[in-house]
CSV table of C-alpha atoms and ligand atoms in Angstrom, one decimal:
chain,number,residue,atom,x,y,z
A,1265,UNK,CA,23.6,-129.6,-166.6
A,1266,UNK,CA,26.6,-129.9,-168.7
A,1267,UNK,CA,29.4,-131.3,-166.5
A,1268,UNK,CA,32.5,-130.2,-168.3
A,1269,UNK,CA,33.6,-126.9,-169.8
A,1270,UNK,CA,35.8,-128.7,-172.3
A,1271,UNK,CA,35.1,-132.4,-172.2
A,1272,UNK,CA,37.8,-133.2,-174.9
A,1273,UNK,CA,40.6,-132.0,-172.6
A,1274,UNK,CA,39.0,-132.8,-169.2
A,1275,UNK,CA,38.3,-136.4,-170.0
A,1276,UNK,CA,41.3,-137.1,-172.3
A,1277,UNK,CA,42.9,-140.5,-171.7
A,1278,UNK,CA,46.0,-140.0,-169.6
A,1279,UNK,CA,48.3,-141.4,-172.3
A,1280,UNK,CA,47.0,-138.9,-174.8
A,1281,UNK,CA,47.4,-136.1,-172.2
A,1282,UNK,CA,51.1,-137.1,-171.7
A,1283,UNK,CA,51.7,-137.1,-175.4
A,1284,UNK,CA,50.3,-133.6,-175.6
A,1285,UNK,CA,52.4,-132.5,-172.6
A,1286,UNK,CA,55.6,-133.8,-174.2
A,1287,UNK,CA,54.9,-132.1,-177.5
A,1288,UNK,CA,54.2,-128.8,-175.7
A,1289,UNK,CA,57.2,-129.2,-173.4
A,1290,UNK,CA,59.6,-129.6,-176.3
A,1291,UNK,CA,58.2,-126.5,-177.9
A,1292,UNK,CA,58.3,-124.3,-174.7
A,1293,UNK,CA,61.9,-125.4,-174.0
A,1294,UNK,CA,63.0,-124.4,-177.5
A,1295,UNK,CA,61.2,-121.1,-177.1
A,1296,UNK,CA,62.9,-120.3,-173.8
A,1297,UNK,CA,66.3,-121.5,-175.0
A,1298,UNK,CA,66.1,-119.4,-178.2
A,1299,UNK,CA,64.6,-116.2,-176.9
A,1300,UNK,CA,65.9,-115.7,-173.3
A,1301,UNK,CA,69.4,-115.2,-172.2
A,1302,UNK,CA,68.9,-116.4,-168.6
A,1303,UNK,CA,67.3,-119.7,-169.7
A,1304,UNK,CA,69.9,-120.2,-172.5
A,1305,UNK,CA,72.8,-119.8,-170.1
A,1306,UNK,CA,71.2,-121.9,-167.4
A,1307,UNK,CA,70.4,-124.8,-169.7
A,1308,UNK,CA,73.9,-124.6,-171.2
A,1309,UNK,CA,75.5,-124.7,-167.7
A,1310,UNK,CA,73.4,-127.8,-166.9
A,1311,UNK,CA,74.6,-129.4,-170.2
A,1312,UNK,CA,71.1,-129.7,-171.7
A,1313,UNK,CA,69.9,-128.6,-175.1
A,1314,UNK,CA,66.3,-128.5,-176.4
A,1315,UNK,CA,67.0,-131.5,-178.6
A,1316,UNK,CA,67.9,-133.6,-175.5
A,1317,UNK,CA,64.2,-133.5,-174.4
A,1318,UNK,CA,63.0,-136.6,-176.1
A,1319,UNK,CA,60.8,-138.2,-173.4
A,1320,UNK,CA,59.0,-137.0,-170.3
A,1321,UNK,CA,61.7,-138.5,-168.2
A,1322,UNK,CA,64.2,-136.0,-169.8
A,1323,UNK,CA,62.4,-133.2,-167.9
A,1324,UNK,CA,64.7,-134.0,-164.9
A,1325,UNK,CA,67.6,-132.8,-167.0
A,1326,UNK,CA,66.3,-129.3,-166.9
A,1327,UNK,CA,67.4,-127.0,-164.0
A,1328,UNK,CA,64.9,-125.7,-161.5
A,1329,UNK,CA,63.6,-122.1,-161.4
A,1330,UNK,CA,63.3,-120.5,-158.0
A,1331,UNK,CA,61.6,-117.4,-156.5
A,1332,UNK,CA,65.1,-116.1,-156.0
A,1333,UNK,CA,65.8,-116.3,-159.7
A,1334,UNK,CA,62.6,-114.3,-160.4
A,1335,UNK,CA,63.7,-111.6,-158.0
A,1336,UNK,CA,67.2,-111.4,-159.4
A,1337,UNK,CA,65.9,-111.0,-162.9
A,1338,UNK,CA,63.2,-108.5,-161.9
A,1339,UNK,CA,61.3,-107.1,-163.7
A,1340,UNK,CA,61.6,-108.5,-167.3
A,1341,UNK,CA,64.7,-110.7,-167.3
A,1342,UNK,CA,62.7,-113.9,-167.9
A,1343,UNK,CA,60.6,-112.5,-170.7
A,1344,UNK,CA,60.8,-114.6,-173.9
A,1345,UNK,CA,59.2,-112.2,-176.4
A,1346,UNK,CA,59.5,-108.6,-177.5
A,1347,UNK,CA,58.4,-106.2,-174.8
A,1348,UNK,CA,55.7,-104.7,-177.0
A,1349,UNK,CA,54.0,-108.1,-177.2
A,1350,UNK,CA,53.0,-107.7,-173.6
A,1351,UNK,CA,49.5,-106.5,-173.1
A,1352,UNK,CA,49.0,-107.0,-169.3
A,1353,UNK,CA,51.2,-107.3,-166.2
A,1354,UNK,CA,50.5,-108.4,-162.7
A,1355,UNK,CA,52.7,-108.6,-159.6
A,1356,UNK,CA,52.8,-110.5,-156.3
A,1357,UNK,CA,52.9,-108.8,-153.0
A,1358,UNK,CA,56.6,-109.3,-152.4
A,1359,UNK,CA,56.5,-109.4,-148.6
A,1360,UNK,CA,60.2,-110.3,-148.6
A,1361,UNK,CA,62.0,-108.1,-151.2
A,1362,UNK,CA,61.0,-107.3,-154.8
A,1363,UNK,CA,57.7,-108.4,-156.2
A,1364,UNK,CA,57.4,-111.1,-158.8
A,1365,UNK,CA,56.1,-109.7,-162.1
A,1366,UNK,CA,53.9,-111.8,-164.4
A,1367,UNK,CA,53.6,-110.7,-168.0
A,1368,UNK,CA,51.0,-111.8,-170.5
A,1369,UNK,CA,50.6,-111.7,-174.3
A,1370,UNK,CA,47.2,-111.7,-175.9
A,1371,UNK,CA,47.4,-115.4,-176.2
A,1372,UNK,CA,48.4,-115.9,-172.6
A,1373,UNK,CA,45.3,-113.9,-171.5
A,1374,UNK,CA,43.2,-116.3,-173.6
A,1375,UNK,CA,44.7,-119.3,-171.9
A,1376,UNK,CA,44.1,-117.7,-168.5
A,1377,UNK,CA,40.5,-117.0,-169.3
A,1378,UNK,CA,40.1,-120.5,-170.6
A,1379,UNK,CA,41.6,-122.3,-167.5
A,1380,UNK,CA,39.6,-120.0,-165.1
A,1381,UNK,CA,36.4,-120.7,-167.0
A,1382,UNK,CA,37.1,-124.4,-166.7
A,1383,UNK,CA,37.7,-124.0,-163.0
A,1384,UNK,CA,34.6,-121.9,-162.3
A,1385,UNK,CA,32.5,-124.2,-164.5
A,1386,UNK,CA,33.6,-127.2,-162.4
A,1387,UNK,CA,32.5,-125.3,-159.3
A,1388,UNK,CA,29.0,-124.9,-160.9
A,1389,UNK,CA,29.2,-121.3,-162.1
A,1390,UNK,CA,27.0,-120.7,-165.2
A,1391,UNK,CA,25.6,-118.0,-167.4
A,1392,UNK,CA,23.0,-116.3,-165.3
A,1393,UNK,CA,25.1,-116.4,-162.2
A,1394,UNK,CA,26.1,-113.2,-160.4
A,1395,UNK,CA,29.7,-113.2,-159.2
A,1396,UNK,CA,30.6,-110.9,-156.3
A,1397,UNK,CA,34.3,-110.5,-156.9
A,1398,UNK,CA,35.7,-109.5,-153.5
A,1399,UNK,CA,39.3,-110.2,-154.1
A,1400,UNK,CA,41.4,-107.1,-154.1
A,1401,UNK,CA,41.6,-105.5,-157.6
A,1402,UNK,CA,45.0,-104.1,-158.6
A,1403,UNK,CA,48.3,-105.7,-159.4
A,1404,UNK,CA,47.4,-109.0,-157.8
A,1405,UNK,CA,46.3,-111.7,-160.2
A,1406,UNK,CA,43.3,-113.0,-158.1
A,1407,UNK,CA,40.4,-110.6,-158.9
A,1408,UNK,CA,41.4,-110.4,-162.6
A,1409,UNK,CA,41.6,-114.1,-163.1
A,1410,UNK,CA,38.1,-114.6,-161.6
A,1411,UNK,CA,36.7,-111.8,-163.7
A,1412,UNK,CA,38.1,-113.2,-167.0
A,1413,UNK,CA,36.9,-116.7,-166.4
A,1414,UNK,CA,33.4,-115.8,-165.2
A,1415,UNK,CA,32.9,-113.5,-168.2
A,1416,UNK,CA,34.1,-116.2,-170.6
A,1417,UNK,CA,31.3,-118.4,-169.2
A,1418,UNK,CA,28.9,-115.5,-169.5
A,1419,UNK,CA,28.2,-114.9,-165.8
A,1420,UNK,CA,27.7,-111.3,-164.5
A,1421,UNK,CA,30.7,-109.9,-162.6
A,1422,UNK,CA,30.5,-107.3,-159.8
A,1423,UNK,CA,34.0,-106.0,-159.5
A,1424,UNK,CA,33.6,-104.8,-156.0
A,1425,UNK,CA,37.1,-105.6,-154.8
A,1426,UNK,CA,37.8,-106.2,-151.1
A,1427,UNK,CA,36.9,-103.9,-148.1
A,1428,UNK,CA,34.0,-101.7,-147.3
A,1429,UNK,CA,32.2,-104.7,-145.9
A,1430,UNK,CA,28.8,-103.1,-145.2
A,1431,UNK,CA,28.5,-102.0,-148.8
A,1432,UNK,CA,29.5,-105.6,-149.8
A,1433,UNK,CA,26.6,-107.0,-147.9
A,1434,UNK,CA,24.1,-104.4,-149.2
A,1435,UNK,CA,25.1,-105.1,-152.8
A,1436,UNK,CA,25.1,-108.8,-152.2
A,1437,UNK,CA,21.5,-108.5,-151.2
A,1438,UNK,CA,20.4,-105.9,-153.8
A,1439,UNK,CA,22.1,-107.5,-156.8
A,1440,UNK,CA,21.3,-111.0,-155.8
A,1441,UNK,CA,24.9,-112.3,-155.9
A,1442,UNK,CA,24.9,-116.1,-156.3
A,1443,UNK,CA,28.7,-116.6,-156.0
A,1444,UNK,CA,31.3,-115.0,-153.8
A,1445,UNK,CA,35.0,-114.9,-154.6
A,1446,UNK,CA,37.4,-113.8,-151.8
A,1447,UNK,CA,39.8,-115.2,-149.2
A,1448,UNK,CA,38.2,-117.7,-146.8
A,1449,UNK,CA,38.8,-115.6,-143.8
A,1450,UNK,CA,37.2,-112.5,-145.4
A,1451,UNK,CA,34.0,-114.5,-146.1
A,1452,UNK,CA,33.6,-115.2,-142.4
A,1453,UNK,CA,34.2,-111.6,-141.5
A,1454,UNK,CA,31.5,-110.8,-144.1
A,1455,UNK,CA,29.1,-113.2,-142.4
A,1456,UNK,CA,29.8,-111.5,-139.0
A,1457,UNK,CA,29.0,-108.1,-140.5
A,1458,UNK,CA,25.9,-109.4,-142.2
A,1459,UNK,CA,24.6,-110.6,-138.8
A,1460,UNK,CA,25.4,-107.3,-137.2
A,1461,UNK,CA,23.3,-105.7,-139.9
A,1462,UNK,CA,20.4,-107.9,-139.0
A,1463,UNK,CA,20.6,-110.5,-141.8
A,1464,UNK,CA,20.7,-114.3,-141.5
A,1465,UNK,CA,23.5,-115.2,-143.9
A,1466,UNK,CA,21.9,-118.6,-144.6
A,1467,UNK,CA,18.5,-117.3,-145.4
A,1468,UNK,CA,18.6,-113.7,-146.6
A,1469,UNK,CA,20.9,-114.0,-149.7
A,1470,UNK,CA,20.9,-115.8,-153.0
A,1471,UNK,CA,24.5,-117.0,-152.5
A,1472,UNK,CA,25.1,-120.6,-153.5
A,1473,UNK,CA,28.8,-121.0,-154.3
A,1474,UNK,CA,32.0,-119.7,-152.6
A,1475,UNK,CA,35.3,-119.4,-154.5
A,1476,UNK,CA,38.1,-119.2,-152.1
A,1477,UNK,CA,41.9,-119.1,-152.3
A,1478,UNK,CA,45.0,-117.1,-151.7
A,1479,UNK,CA,45.2,-118.4,-148.1
A,1480,UNK,CA,45.9,-121.8,-146.5
A,1481,UNK,CA,42.7,-123.1,-144.9
A,1482,UNK,CA,41.7,-126.4,-143.3
A,1483,UNK,CA,38.8,-128.7,-144.2
A,1484,UNK,CA,37.3,-127.7,-140.8
A,1485,UNK,CA,37.4,-124.1,-141.9
A,1486,UNK,CA,35.7,-125.1,-145.2
A,1487,UNK,CA,32.8,-126.7,-143.2
A,1488,UNK,CA,32.5,-123.7,-140.9
A,1489,UNK,CA,32.1,-121.4,-144.0
A,1490,UNK,CA,29.6,-123.7,-145.7
A,1491,UNK,CA,27.4,-123.9,-142.6
A,1492,UNK,CA,27.6,-120.2,-141.8
A,1493,UNK,CA,26.6,-119.1,-145.3
A,1494,UNK,CA,24.6,-122.2,-146.4
A,1495,UNK,CA,26.8,-122.5,-149.6
A,1496,UNK,CA,29.3,-125.0,-151.2
A,1497,UNK,CA,32.8,-123.7,-150.7
A,1498,UNK,CA,35.4,-124.4,-153.4
A,1499,UNK,CA,39.1,-124.2,-153.3
A,1500,UNK,CA,41.2,-122.3,-155.8
A,1501,UNK,CA,44.9,-122.5,-156.3
A,1502,UNK,CA,47.3,-120.6,-158.4
A,1503,UNK,CA,50.5,-118.5,-158.4
A,1504,UNK,CA,51.6,-115.3,-160.1
A,1505,UNK,CA,54.7,-117.2,-161.3
A,1506,UNK,CA,52.5,-119.8,-163.1
A,1507,UNK,CA,49.5,-117.7,-164.4
A,1508,UNK,CA,47.5,-116.6,-161.3
A,1509,UNK,CA,44.4,-118.6,-160.2
A,1510,UNK,CA,43.3,-121.2,-162.7
A,1511,UNK,CA,46.0,-123.8,-162.2
A,1512,UNK,CA,43.4,-126.3,-160.8
A,1513,UNK,CA,39.7,-127.0,-161.2
A,1514,UNK,CA,38.0,-128.3,-158.1
A,1515,UNK,CA,35.1,-130.7,-159.1
A,1516,UNK,CA,32.0,-131.6,-157.1
A,1517,UNK,CA,33.9,-134.4,-155.4
A,1518,UNK,CA,36.2,-131.6,-154.1
A,1519,UNK,CA,39.2,-133.0,-155.9
A,1520,UNK,CA,41.7,-130.5,-157.3
A,1521,UNK,CA,42.2,-131.4,-161.0
A,1522,UNK,CA,45.3,-129.9,-162.4
A,1523,UNK,CA,44.8,-128.2,-165.8
A,1524,UNK,CA,47.8,-130.2,-166.9
A,1525,UNK,CA,47.5,-129.6,-170.6
A,1526,UNK,CA,48.8,-126.1,-169.7
A,1527,UNK,CA,50.6,-126.7,-166.4
A,1528,UNK,CA,52.9,-129.7,-166.1
A,1529,UNK,CA,53.2,-130.8,-162.5
A,1530,UNK,CA,56.0,-132.7,-160.7
A,1531,UNK,CA,56.4,-133.5,-157.0
A,1532,UNK,CA,60.0,-133.4,-155.7
A,1533,UNK,CA,61.8,-134.0,-152.4
A,1534,UNK,CA,62.3,-130.4,-151.2
A,1535,UNK,CA,65.7,-131.4,-149.7
A,1536,UNK,CA,67.3,-133.4,-152.5
A,1537,UNK,CA,65.3,-132.1,-155.5
A,1538,UNK,CA,64.7,-135.7,-156.5
A,1539,UNK,CA,61.4,-136.5,-158.4
A,1540,UNK,CA,58.9,-138.5,-156.3
A,1541,UNK,CA,56.2,-141.0,-157.4
A,1542,UNK,CA,52.5,-140.3,-157.5
A,1543,UNK,CA,51.1,-140.7,-153.9
A,1544,UNK,CA,54.2,-139.4,-152.2
A,1545,UNK,CA,54.2,-136.0,-150.5
A,1546,UNK,CA,56.6,-133.4,-151.6
A,1547,UNK,CA,57.1,-129.9,-153.1
A,1548,UNK,CA,55.0,-129.0,-156.1
A,1549,UNK,CA,56.9,-128.0,-159.2
A,1550,UNK,CA,55.2,-126.6,-162.3
A,1551,UNK,CA,56.2,-126.0,-165.9
A,1552,UNK,CA,54.0,-123.8,-167.9
A,1553,UNK,CA,53.5,-125.5,-171.3
A,1554,UNK,CA,51.8,-122.8,-173.3
A,1555,UNK,CA,52.7,-119.4,-171.8
A,1556,UNK,CA,54.5,-117.2,-174.3
A,1557,UNK,CA,55.6,-114.0,-172.5
A,1558,UNK,CA,57.0,-115.6,-169.3
A,1559,UNK,CA,57.2,-119.3,-169.4
A,1560,UNK,CA,58.2,-120.9,-166.0
A,1561,UNK,CA,60.2,-124.0,-166.5
A,1562,UNK,CA,60.4,-126.3,-163.4
A,1563,UNK,CA,59.3,-123.6,-161.0
A,1564,UNK,CA,59.6,-124.6,-157.4
A,1565,UNK,CA,56.4,-123.5,-155.7
A,1566,UNK,CA,57.5,-124.2,-152.0
A,1567,UNK,CA,54.0,-125.7,-151.6
A,1568,UNK,CA,53.7,-129.2,-150.2
A,1569,UNK,CA,51.2,-131.6,-151.7
A,1570,UNK,CA,50.6,-135.1,-153.0
A,1571,UNK,CA,50.0,-135.8,-156.7
A,1572,UNK,CA,47.6,-138.5,-158.0
A,1573,UNK,CA,46.8,-140.0,-161.4
A,1574,UNK,CA,43.9,-142.2,-160.2
A,1575,UNK,CA,41.0,-140.7,-162.0
A,1576,UNK,CA,37.9,-139.4,-160.3
A,1577,UNK,CA,34.2,-140.1,-159.8
A,1578,UNK,CA,33.4,-136.9,-161.6
A,1579,UNK,CA,34.7,-138.3,-164.8
A,1580,UNK,CA,37.6,-136.0,-165.3
A,1581,UNK,CA,40.9,-137.7,-166.2
A,1582,UNK,CA,43.1,-134.7,-165.4
A,1583,UNK,CA,45.5,-135.5,-162.6
A,1584,UNK,CA,44.8,-134.5,-159.1
A,1585,UNK,CA,46.8,-132.6,-156.4
A,1586,UNK,CA,45.9,-132.7,-152.8
A,1587,UNK,CA,45.0,-129.6,-150.9
A,1588,UNK,CA,48.2,-127.7,-150.0
A,1589,UNK,CA,49.5,-128.9,-146.6
A,1590,UNK,CA,51.3,-125.7,-146.2
A,1591,UNK,CA,53.8,-123.5,-147.8
A,1592,UNK,CA,57.2,-124.6,-146.8
A,1593,UNK,CA,57.7,-120.9,-145.9
A,1594,UNK,CA,54.9,-121.2,-143.2
A,1595,UNK,CA,56.4,-124.3,-141.7
A,1596,UNK,CA,57.5,-123.8,-138.1
A,1597,UNK,CA,59.8,-126.0,-136.0
A,1598,UNK,CA,58.7,-126.1,-132.4
A,1599,UNK,CA,60.7,-128.3,-130.0
A,1600,UNK,CA,61.9,-130.3,-133.0
A,1601,UNK,CA,58.3,-130.9,-134.3
A,1602,UNK,CA,57.2,-129.5,-137.7
A,1603,UNK,CA,54.1,-127.5,-137.3
A,1604,UNK,CA,51.8,-125.9,-140.0
A,1605,UNK,CA,49.3,-123.2,-139.0
A,1606,UNK,CA,46.5,-125.2,-140.8
A,1607,UNK,CA,47.1,-128.2,-138.5
A,1608,UNK,CA,46.4,-126.0,-135.4
A,1609,UNK,CA,43.4,-124.5,-137.2
A,1610,UNK,CA,41.8,-127.9,-137.7
A,1611,UNK,CA,42.3,-128.7,-134.0
A,1612,UNK,CA,40.7,-125.4,-133.0
A,1613,UNK,CA,37.6,-125.8,-135.1
A,1614,UNK,CA,36.9,-129.2,-133.7
A,1615,UNK,CA,36.1,-127.7,-130.3
A,1616,UNK,CA,32.7,-126.2,-129.7
A,1617,UNK,CA,32.4,-122.8,-128.1
A,1618,UNK,CA,35.2,-121.0,-130.0
A,1619,UNK,CA,35.1,-118.9,-133.1
A,1620,UNK,CA,37.2,-119.2,-136.2
A,1621,UNK,CA,39.2,-116.1,-135.3
A,1622,UNK,CA,42.6,-117.1,-134.0
A,1623,UNK,CA,46.3,-116.2,-134.1
A,1624,UNK,CA,49.5,-118.0,-133.5
A,1625,UNK,CA,52.0,-116.1,-131.4
A,1626,UNK,CA,55.6,-116.9,-132.0
A,1627,UNK,CA,58.1,-115.7,-129.4
A,1628,UNK,CA,61.8,-115.9,-129.8
A,1629,UNK,CA,64.0,-115.9,-126.7
A,1630,UNK,CA,67.6,-116.3,-127.5
A,1631,UNK,CA,67.7,-119.2,-129.9
A,1632,UNK,CA,64.5,-120.9,-128.6
A,1633,UNK,CA,61.2,-120.3,-130.5
A,1634,UNK,CA,58.0,-120.9,-128.5
A,1635,UNK,CA,54.5,-120.9,-129.8
A,1636,UNK,CA,51.2,-120.2,-128.2
A,1637,UNK,CA,47.6,-119.9,-129.5
A,1638,UNK,CA,45.1,-117.1,-128.9
A,1639,UNK,CA,41.5,-117.8,-130.0
A,1640,UNK,CA,38.2,-116.0,-129.4
A,1641,UNK,CA,35.4,-117.8,-127.7
A,1642,UNK,CA,31.8,-117.4,-129.0
A,1643,UNK,CA,29.6,-114.8,-127.3
A,1644,UNK,CA,27.6,-117.4,-125.3
A,1645,UNK,CA,30.6,-119.5,-124.3
A,1646,UNK,CA,32.5,-116.5,-123.1
A,1647,UNK,CA,29.5,-115.5,-120.9
A,1648,UNK,CA,29.5,-118.9,-119.3
A,1649,UNK,CA,33.0,-118.4,-117.9
A,1650,UNK,CA,35.1,-121.4,-116.7
A,1651,UNK,CA,37.5,-120.6,-119.6
A,1652,UNK,CA,40.4,-122.7,-118.2
A,1653,UNK,CA,38.4,-125.8,-119.0
A,1654,UNK,CA,38.0,-124.7,-122.6
A,1655,UNK,CA,41.7,-123.9,-122.9
A,1656,UNK,CA,42.6,-127.4,-121.7
A,1657,UNK,CA,40.2,-129.0,-124.1
A,1658,UNK,CA,41.8,-127.2,-127.0
A,1659,UNK,CA,45.3,-128.0,-125.8
A,1660,UNK,CA,44.3,-131.7,-125.7
A,1661,UNK,CA,43.0,-131.5,-129.3
A,1662,UNK,CA,46.2,-129.9,-130.5
A,1663,UNK,CA,48.2,-132.6,-128.6
A,1664,UNK,CA,46.3,-135.3,-130.4
A,1665,UNK,CA,47.3,-133.9,-133.8
A,1666,UNK,CA,50.9,-132.7,-133.1
A,1667,UNK,CA,51.9,-134.6,-130.0
A,1668,UNK,CA,53.0,-131.3,-128.7
A,1669,UNK,CA,51.9,-129.2,-125.7
A,1670,UNK,CA,51.0,-125.7,-127.0
A,1671,UNK,CA,49.5,-123.2,-124.5
A,1672,UNK,CA,46.1,-121.8,-125.5
A,1673,UNK,CA,44.6,-118.5,-124.3
A,1674,UNK,CA,40.9,-117.7,-124.8
A,1675,UNK,CA,40.2,-114.1,-125.7
A,1676,UNK,CA,36.8,-112.2,-125.6
A,1677,UNK,CA,34.8,-112.2,-128.8
A,1678,UNK,CA,35.8,-109.7,-131.5
A,1679,UNK,CA,39.2,-108.8,-130.2
A,1680,UNK,CA,41.4,-110.3,-132.9
A,1681,UNK,CA,41.9,-108.0,-135.9
A,1682,UNK,CA,39.8,-109.0,-139.0
A,1683,UNK,CA,41.3,-108.9,-142.5
A,1684,UNK,CA,39.6,-108.1,-145.8
A,1685,UNK,CA,42.4,-109.9,-147.7
A,1686,UNK,CA,44.8,-112.6,-146.5
A,1687,UNK,CA,44.5,-113.1,-142.7
A,1688,UNK,CA,47.6,-112.8,-140.7
A,1689,UNK,CA,47.6,-116.0,-138.7
A,1690,UNK,CA,51.1,-115.9,-137.3
A,1691,UNK,CA,52.4,-113.0,-135.4
A,1692,UNK,CA,55.7,-112.5,-133.7
A,1693,UNK,CA,56.2,-110.9,-130.3
B,3048,ZN,ZN1,36.8,-134.9,-160.0
């Protein structure tokens, strides 16, 4: 089986990749400076002109682009082409304020299909596969990115969208879906419904690959999903501001290779904005190197990760980013300790007798924020009783990871609301 979708790019020597990145960077900076007023003024204010970008190190001279900027120039203030060149738009959910609008030219859509095809190919998707696309269709980028990439490979796409879970299961069975794309939490809800319908998720379906993203999930959650469905679960990562999904390709070593010929990564210190070295943890920053309609130059993602250039057993030379430790937006400070929901998730899933359905409850009294965990026990464990012991066991596991006492409450099975999209893990009371 052919390993790479585009071996020329995916195994390009790092030095050659960096030359290509620099050439493209110069071009995109010229494009933005010449064709967009916001970028023009921002660069001028920072005292940088396109001709000042001579080496990769000069990237630091360019100002950052933030989510706030995108909201301020909503909807089309960052467009670098004539409006009638736009052939498709998408938008993010905009939970806090206005959505972020992504615009695409014909060329941009080709780049998107290309990077998604690369990504899905790395996951093992081929012509002959049947992709059940259970991301929500609509303005979000997710479902559309998967569809474009899968069809470019020649796989069959079922554009079923999210929700109506019983119908999902029936079609998965009848159409012989071999790959499932959705949020990780929804895949577990689907397994639950499949069991209620009398199926064995491991035995009764043709499913072999899971393509999951749009949600922070731990390695333990990945194992749970793989065991439950009997599949290989792959991570996807992307942002509306950059292109949508397709920013990385996860190989069979489960390393996230950045499609760095199109998306130039940097890691910065989120406090100072200083550039960090490979191997250090910080905030991911991306510059789109080829996007025409809406180039993002030094966009601060608010996602924390580590960047590597070490190469990989799979043979790809494209640089690697670690899985996202958390969005800096999800970060909580409890009794002076920094806590990410995914850290608690990995502690929970180490304890037998509980399900993967949990929620973190934040309570604010005056200026003090306290946190507690509610998690469902499995049917059998719940019947056994003696739940105090289980609660203590989980509290210990959390303490090992965070060095913090967080109270845990065991709930009866199937009492926490399920989601067909992004799970709501943190609630406030
Ligand atoms: Zn690899």
